[in-house]
């Protein structure tokens, strides 16, 4: 009610002071009605007294709960606001279970967890939560891009660059420059040679030239790019997300694909990538550089690429389609009441591998609490059992179809505790080189707009994503 | 110590005072590091502010960082720096102007408000769009510093809203949202422009614009699902749809008419405003954005604004987001949970994408469970229950508890599986984990309430559990059940009470309350056996530590034990205690959450966040759509000349990069192809002008919709129609494709707008039929539906075709030379600088049974011109491609045409009655 009184007072004042304002005020009231048809007295227009902005402050917090960086885009907010977050962090057993959005008496806290760090932003007013989350991830991506990793030590080592980046990425809480190409023109990423030179000469990391990228229609590309060797590489990576049940039937299987590009081409190249079988891709998302209409009409990717590394597109082949599962798993895990022990027997064999070799095969099992130790023999590879985290990891390596890897033996259990009822599930990791399991193939890559002949390459790899076998 | 603290930064001050840039830089770096760590560096202010005019860019930047942080605390000293920025505002370099404005507006010093205001006003009319963008960013800063400036700021916003660059659009809408979100009147004139620019705006701006336009649309357009709700109300809704029934008696018709007139306001068939359609169409491609926030923004726009049938497109994109970071998943799942209640069918095909992995974080598991429960129906329940069975064995006990709750909800919602679920839950009662048992008891209690008489054995079973189970909530639930249904277990109930009386003092409060309840109910039904027990329990409760329990005991004693003093109430004790209680309704916590705008913070928290803008209800009647019209700035291009497209392009001031909208065709191929088609279908057939006098979307767009006044357009159309008729007919007859007269199709139509002449030129059978079915005599011409558009496909891209680009569309016309053939209308555009000659087809390769009728050779296609031709293909009812070579005088191009299934149709002539008959079947 306080607010609504203030609102009226304000109107009165403006009416008294300047006569002609009356008409203005009337029009404001009128437009209220149009908006919601809500009466003004019972729900005071809350916007009137909020100094609205998107992201007010950012705190970086390490896994110990120390705040090691803070940045405010408006007035300073005391770091005691983070106490609400620490409370929630305490409640959630592991960091992944901290709710990303928290409400405190005066603020909202939106956080992400990346690389053992929490990025915690303080919000005061309504804002789409995904907007903030997506932005925070973009910040983390930028750090990754600049420093090679996103960790506390790297950030504290480059505190000034980090601060300058944050300054450029957000203006008054609203994202300003988030394109890596634009940022790199303004703030150069550190490298060893330059930092040596800088300390000797007092040079700086700040670009001497002012970035033109922000001004162009193609904000993602730097101007005046020059390379001696012009090359464009594309990595097609597919991850299989699958749930296989006890009997070996597939409960659900999806493919998540991504095309990462590393493009080092001079000038303003205009690329066109076409696929042998574009109809496979039923759901896609693109880097902003991709011309959507071209994709709609011709199913080709046409784009002026950013300079350097970027994600060209991601695609998703949903569980409605038939997805090939490269390996099968035969397993039995039993716990016996008498003798307080258990037996484990796992065999893995190839299923649909399209004639390629399965590499980097690894099985991870999260055992029930009662399992004290494991006494197993593996016909191939090594296994480890961590008694504190209860994680059994079997690192197999290359899968030999002639001699299938097997892991068997006994599990020793805590005595006096009833047998666990739950069954642990097996998480599989694997890699298949030179194969996109969906069958996707790039048929050609053409370049227009520049005269030179670029070197082109496409690499395929299939990995297991969230590949789980239930027992 | 005091000495020390005042001198602690002496070394830094010295460095700042030196004249070596490297020392200054080093000092500034250390200071910024201090700020970053949250340490106080305010005492250095005088030393730092001196360096604001430093030549070294990095020093300068760091000084800005410092200034923005501390100026608020040291306002007087901060004023020293202002003149530097004022100078910067006049710099010839746009980037320096922008950065000066940015810092100036970030310094929160009230005294400089007038200076800021002036600077913003100047920057708003700067030549450089980048500076104008910065001005837009500065508006909310100034507003939060001094809300009194609102009126002046609104003027600036109004000016910037009219800006045509994509760079400014996002930022100014953000300023609009923060300063004056209630002034939708400012949006009217810019609405179409914003829709058209949208795809080229940077991602963050897109989110803000889409959210704002969602609210805008809710105030300006009609609910597209209005008929859906009306049809549900009474089955007669579709009657009005298809016009008058001829069989009806005159009298009856009279009566009907009266009733109809009354109901007319409500029942009027819904017709979507073309601007509403424009918004939906232009946001759809953004579902493919890499930015989850943009995808979510479009999804909520579709959920709140699109007709029911079209909302489905967002499901796929939202499911894709589930592979993203877990925070994104968390937010998306919350929104999916809300959507899945209202539009369950939308997510049903993606059921498996919500299956849970043991590695998911618990909060994600619980949300997925929520979605799965919402999606459960008679057909998929068995699969879902099988999934749930696996989940119950999980190690994550919180998740197991949530699963049991979910099973309970499925059981209440789907009566077919109620018994199966109940049996499953009863089995869980022997689970070793107490939490699982307790949760099951609570859920079983709720289920039993629905049909207790059938399940007395379960109640018995649960009575036995009281010996073992310790979780208070579960014990309380069991006791309540036994008390409530003591008639079904007459032997066991008193025994349970006996045991409970023994352990009463050690029980938790909620259990104690239920023991008292049980005692009271048993006393009323079976006082012979339980009188003493009840009194014993009540006596124990009388001296309990908890006052709630003491009160309850006193109250119940007065009520059930008849004494002299006991009032009139004790008569009703039985009624009070043993009244039939309604079964609880197990509802999703996400029910009705959609009154908050989806994707918003308020929706996520299920509470109104500060600054949240309510999503208005749809208006009863649409406000005047003409407010969005903008004055014509250029003469409408001549329609008959296809090259006019080029002219239009030249006139464009700003050329958006990838704008997809046909109206705003840019210089790139992607945009080109589309605008070609629009112009093509436009010029080759004047149908949009005809039909039913409706304003179809296509015609609007092609005529640069946002810059035309509606009435003028109407007039112009009439003129155009006249102009058009001749050349169009000529064009058609040139290819020997004289259309059979379709006019009789429309003859009996009551609408005066539909004239046979117009339909003669129709390019789409569907258009006519739609126009017909909707043209009720009472309708005003403006409300007739826009027709579906013809989709055109690219046959030859202009780069591959060395300047020649070819597009084709299925014109849905009868192909007169051969009725079995589908007419394919091709449009050739010569983008090259030289003429193309002898365009024809060669070397046709077909699957067996297919035939092709080639188009007559085009002898000359001058540079920059466009020509149209029609060929016929008999696809033999298959979707096999027709491959052939397209030859010019110099080159040959291999091309192929593959028909989408929906285009393989054959025109059939029907009279109106025949049509109705067919339709009725």
mmCIF file of C-alpha atoms in Angstrom, chain A residues 264-394:
data_model
loop_
_atom_site.group_PDB
_atom_site.id
_atom_site.type_symbol
_atom_site.label_atom_id
_atom_site.label_comp_id
_atom_site.label_asym_id
_atom_site.label_seq_id
_atom_site.Cartn_x
_atom_site.Cartn_y
_atom_site.Cartn_z
ATOM 1 C CA UNK A 264 41.160 -20.013 -39.717
ATOM 2 C CA UNK A 265 40.368 -18.319 -42.985
ATOM 3 C CA UNK A 266 41.413 -14.895 -44.186
ATOM 4 C CA UNK A 267 39.005 -12.181 -45.176
ATOM 5 C CA UNK A 268 35.268 -12.704 -45.286
ATOM 6 C CA UNK A 269 34.712 -16.279 -46.434
ATOM 7 C CA UNK A 270 31.179 -17.452 -47.028
ATOM 8 C CA UNK A 271 30.940 -21.179 -46.424
ATOM 9 C CA UNK A 272 28.352 -23.719 -47.431
ATOM 10 C CA UNK A 273 28.302 -27.135 -45.854
ATOM 11 C CA UNK A 274 26.057 -29.816 -47.243
ATOM 12 C CA UNK A 275 25.249 -33.253 -45.922
ATOM 13 C CA UNK A 276 24.722 -36.603 -47.595
ATOM 14 C CA UNK A 277 21.644 -37.220 -45.494
ATOM 15 C CA UNK A 278 20.387 -34.023 -43.918
ATOM 16 C CA UNK A 279 16.949 -35.525 -43.247
ATOM 17 C CA UNK A 280 18.443 -37.368 -40.316
ATOM 18 C CA UNK A 281 18.614 -34.142 -38.376
ATOM 19 C CA UNK A 282 15.154 -33.534 -37.065
ATOM 20 C CA UNK A 283 16.008 -30.971 -34.477
ATOM 21 C CA UNK A 284 18.860 -28.535 -34.732
ATOM 22 C CA UNK A 285 20.197 -25.398 -33.163
ATOM 23 C CA UNK A 286 22.621 -23.083 -34.833
ATOM 24 C CA UNK A 287 25.293 -20.567 -34.146
ATOM 25 C CA UNK A 288 23.782 -17.194 -35.022
ATOM 26 C CA UNK A 289 25.938 -17.089 -38.163
ATOM 27 C CA UNK A 290 23.962 -19.847 -39.898
ATOM 28 C CA UNK A 291 21.336 -18.662 -42.336
ATOM 29 C CA UNK A 292 18.197 -20.320 -41.164
ATOM 30 C CA UNK A 293 16.165 -19.920 -44.339
ATOM 31 C CA UNK A 294 18.804 -21.669 -46.387
ATOM 32 C CA UNK A 295 18.578 -24.598 -44.020
ATOM 33 C CA UNK A 296 14.804 -24.601 -44.193
ATOM 34 C CA UNK A 297 14.670 -24.611 -47.956
ATOM 35 C CA UNK A 298 17.764 -26.567 -48.994
ATOM 36 C CA UNK A 299 19.041 -28.296 -45.889
ATOM 37 C CA UNK A 300 22.503 -26.853 -46.269
ATOM 38 C CA UNK A 301 24.444 -24.815 -43.740
ATOM 39 C CA UNK A 302 25.376 -21.478 -45.198
ATOM 40 C CA UNK A 303 27.358 -19.110 -43.019
ATOM 41 C CA UNK A 304 30.099 -16.539 -42.621
ATOM 42 C CA UNK A 305 32.084 -18.169 -39.836
ATOM 43 C CA UNK A 306 33.479 -16.502 -36.723
ATOM 44 C CA UNK A 307 37.248 -16.560 -36.544
ATOM 45 C CA UNK A 308 38.664 -19.410 -34.493
ATOM 46 C CA UNK A 309 36.834 -22.077 -32.526
ATOM 47 C CA UNK A 310 33.085 -22.139 -32.304
ATOM 48 C CA UNK A 311 30.137 -24.493 -32.162
ATOM 49 C CA UNK A 312 28.516 -24.438 -35.567
ATOM 50 C CA UNK A 313 25.464 -26.471 -34.755
ATOM 51 C CA UNK A 314 24.050 -29.014 -32.387
ATOM 52 C CA UNK A 315 21.446 -31.558 -33.295
ATOM 53 C CA UNK A 316 19.301 -33.993 -31.511
ATOM 54 C CA UNK A 317 17.977 -37.271 -32.803
ATOM 55 C CA UNK A 318 15.197 -38.192 -30.468
ATOM 56 C CA UNK A 319 14.160 -41.489 -29.002
ATOM 57 C CA UNK A 320 11.441 -41.837 -31.612
ATOM 58 C CA UNK A 321 14.104 -42.786 -34.116
ATOM 59 C CA UNK A 322 16.055 -45.983 -34.219
ATOM 60 C CA UNK A 323 19.440 -45.500 -32.623
ATOM 61 C CA UNK A 324 22.238 -48.029 -32.943
ATOM 62 C CA UNK A 325 23.672 -49.248 -29.647
ATOM 63 C CA UNK A 326 27.357 -50.146 -30.128
ATOM 64 C CA UNK A 327 27.852 -52.570 -27.243
ATOM 65 C CA UNK A 328 25.880 -55.065 -25.223
ATOM 66 C CA UNK A 329 26.453 -55.841 -21.565
ATOM 67 C CA UNK A 330 25.804 -59.126 -19.812
ATOM 68 C CA UNK A 331 25.785 -58.620 -16.106
ATOM 69 C CA UNK A 332 24.746 -60.149 -12.865
ATOM 70 C CA UNK A 333 25.237 -58.538 -9.485
ATOM 71 C CA UNK A 334 23.896 -60.476 -6.522
ATOM 72 C CA UNK A 335 24.061 -59.974 -2.806
ATOM 73 C CA UNK A 336 23.658 -62.931 -0.481
ATOM 74 C CA UNK A 337 22.202 -62.790 2.978
ATOM 75 C CA UNK A 338 24.388 -65.591 4.303
ATOM 76 C CA UNK A 339 28.096 -64.961 4.479
ATOM 77 C CA UNK A 340 27.550 -61.265 3.836
ATOM 78 C CA UNK A 341 29.053 -61.278 0.416
ATOM 79 C CA UNK A 342 28.038 -60.592 -3.142
ATOM 80 C CA UNK A 343 28.941 -61.764 -6.593
ATOM 81 C CA UNK A 344 29.585 -59.704 -9.654
ATOM 82 C CA UNK A 345 30.013 -60.861 -13.230
ATOM 83 C CA UNK A 346 30.116 -58.477 -16.188
ATOM 84 C CA UNK A 347 30.876 -59.204 -19.852
ATOM 85 C CA UNK A 348 30.849 -56.651 -22.634
ATOM 86 C CA UNK A 349 30.606 -57.389 -26.325
ATOM 87 C CA UNK A 350 30.190 -55.427 -29.551
ATOM 88 C CA UNK A 351 26.693 -54.961 -30.950
ATOM 89 C CA UNK A 352 26.253 -52.396 -33.730
ATOM 90 C CA UNK A 353 29.664 -50.881 -34.304
ATOM 91 C CA UNK A 354 29.483 -50.469 -38.091
ATOM 92 C CA UNK A 355 32.740 -52.358 -38.428
ATOM 93 C CA UNK A 356 34.712 -49.923 -36.293
ATOM 94 C CA UNK A 357 36.659 -50.585 -33.135
ATOM 95 C CA UNK A 358 35.293 -49.504 -29.797
ATOM 96 C CA UNK A 359 37.953 -47.728 -27.770
ATOM 97 C CA UNK A 360 38.345 -46.194 -24.335
ATOM 98 C CA UNK A 361 35.739 -48.535 -22.947
ATOM 99 C CA UNK A 362 35.073 -47.930 -19.282
ATOM 100 C CA UNK A 363 32.423 -49.120 -16.840
ATOM 101 C CA UNK A 364 31.553 -47.158 -13.705
ATOM 102 C CA UNK A 365 29.315 -48.576 -11.005
ATOM 103 C CA UNK A 366 28.102 -46.747 -7.955
ATOM 104 C CA UNK A 367 27.854 -49.527 -5.356
ATOM 105 C CA UNK A 368 25.426 -49.538 -2.430
ATOM 106 C CA UNK A 369 26.788 -48.307 0.885
ATOM 107 C CA UNK A 370 27.035 -51.792 2.375
ATOM 108 C CA UNK A 371 29.695 -52.940 -0.095
ATOM 109 C CA UNK A 372 32.999 -52.730 1.752
ATOM 110 C CA UNK A 373 35.408 -54.059 -0.797
ATOM 111 C CA UNK A 374 35.638 -55.841 -4.100
ATOM 112 C CA UNK A 375 37.803 -58.802 -4.925
ATOM 113 C CA UNK A 376 37.577 -59.218 -8.661
ATOM 114 C CA UNK A 377 39.552 -60.427 -11.652
ATOM 115 C CA UNK A 378 39.433 -58.712 -15.013
ATOM 116 C CA UNK A 379 40.405 -60.553 -18.187
ATOM 117 C CA UNK A 380 41.307 -57.230 -19.701
ATOM 118 C CA UNK A 381 42.122 -53.816 -18.252
ATOM 119 C CA UNK A 382 42.209 -52.745 -14.625
ATOM 120 C CA UNK A 383 39.604 -52.099 -12.024
ATOM 121 C CA UNK A 384 39.640 -49.898 -8.941
ATOM 122 C CA UNK A 385 37.222 -49.685 -6.065
ATOM 123 C CA UNK A 386 37.085 -46.600 -3.921
ATOM 124 C CA UNK A 387 35.703 -47.549 -0.503
ATOM 125 C CA UNK A 388 34.752 -44.014 0.461
ATOM 126 C CA UNK A 389 32.844 -42.972 -2.659
ATOM 127 C CA UNK A 390 31.730 -46.583 -3.353
ATOM 128 C CA UNK A 391 32.727 -46.213 -6.975
ATOM 129 C CA UNK A 392 33.861 -49.256 -8.921
ATOM 130 C CA UNK A 393 35.670 -48.258 -12.109
ATOM 131 C CA UNK A 394 36.719 -50.816 -14.689
#
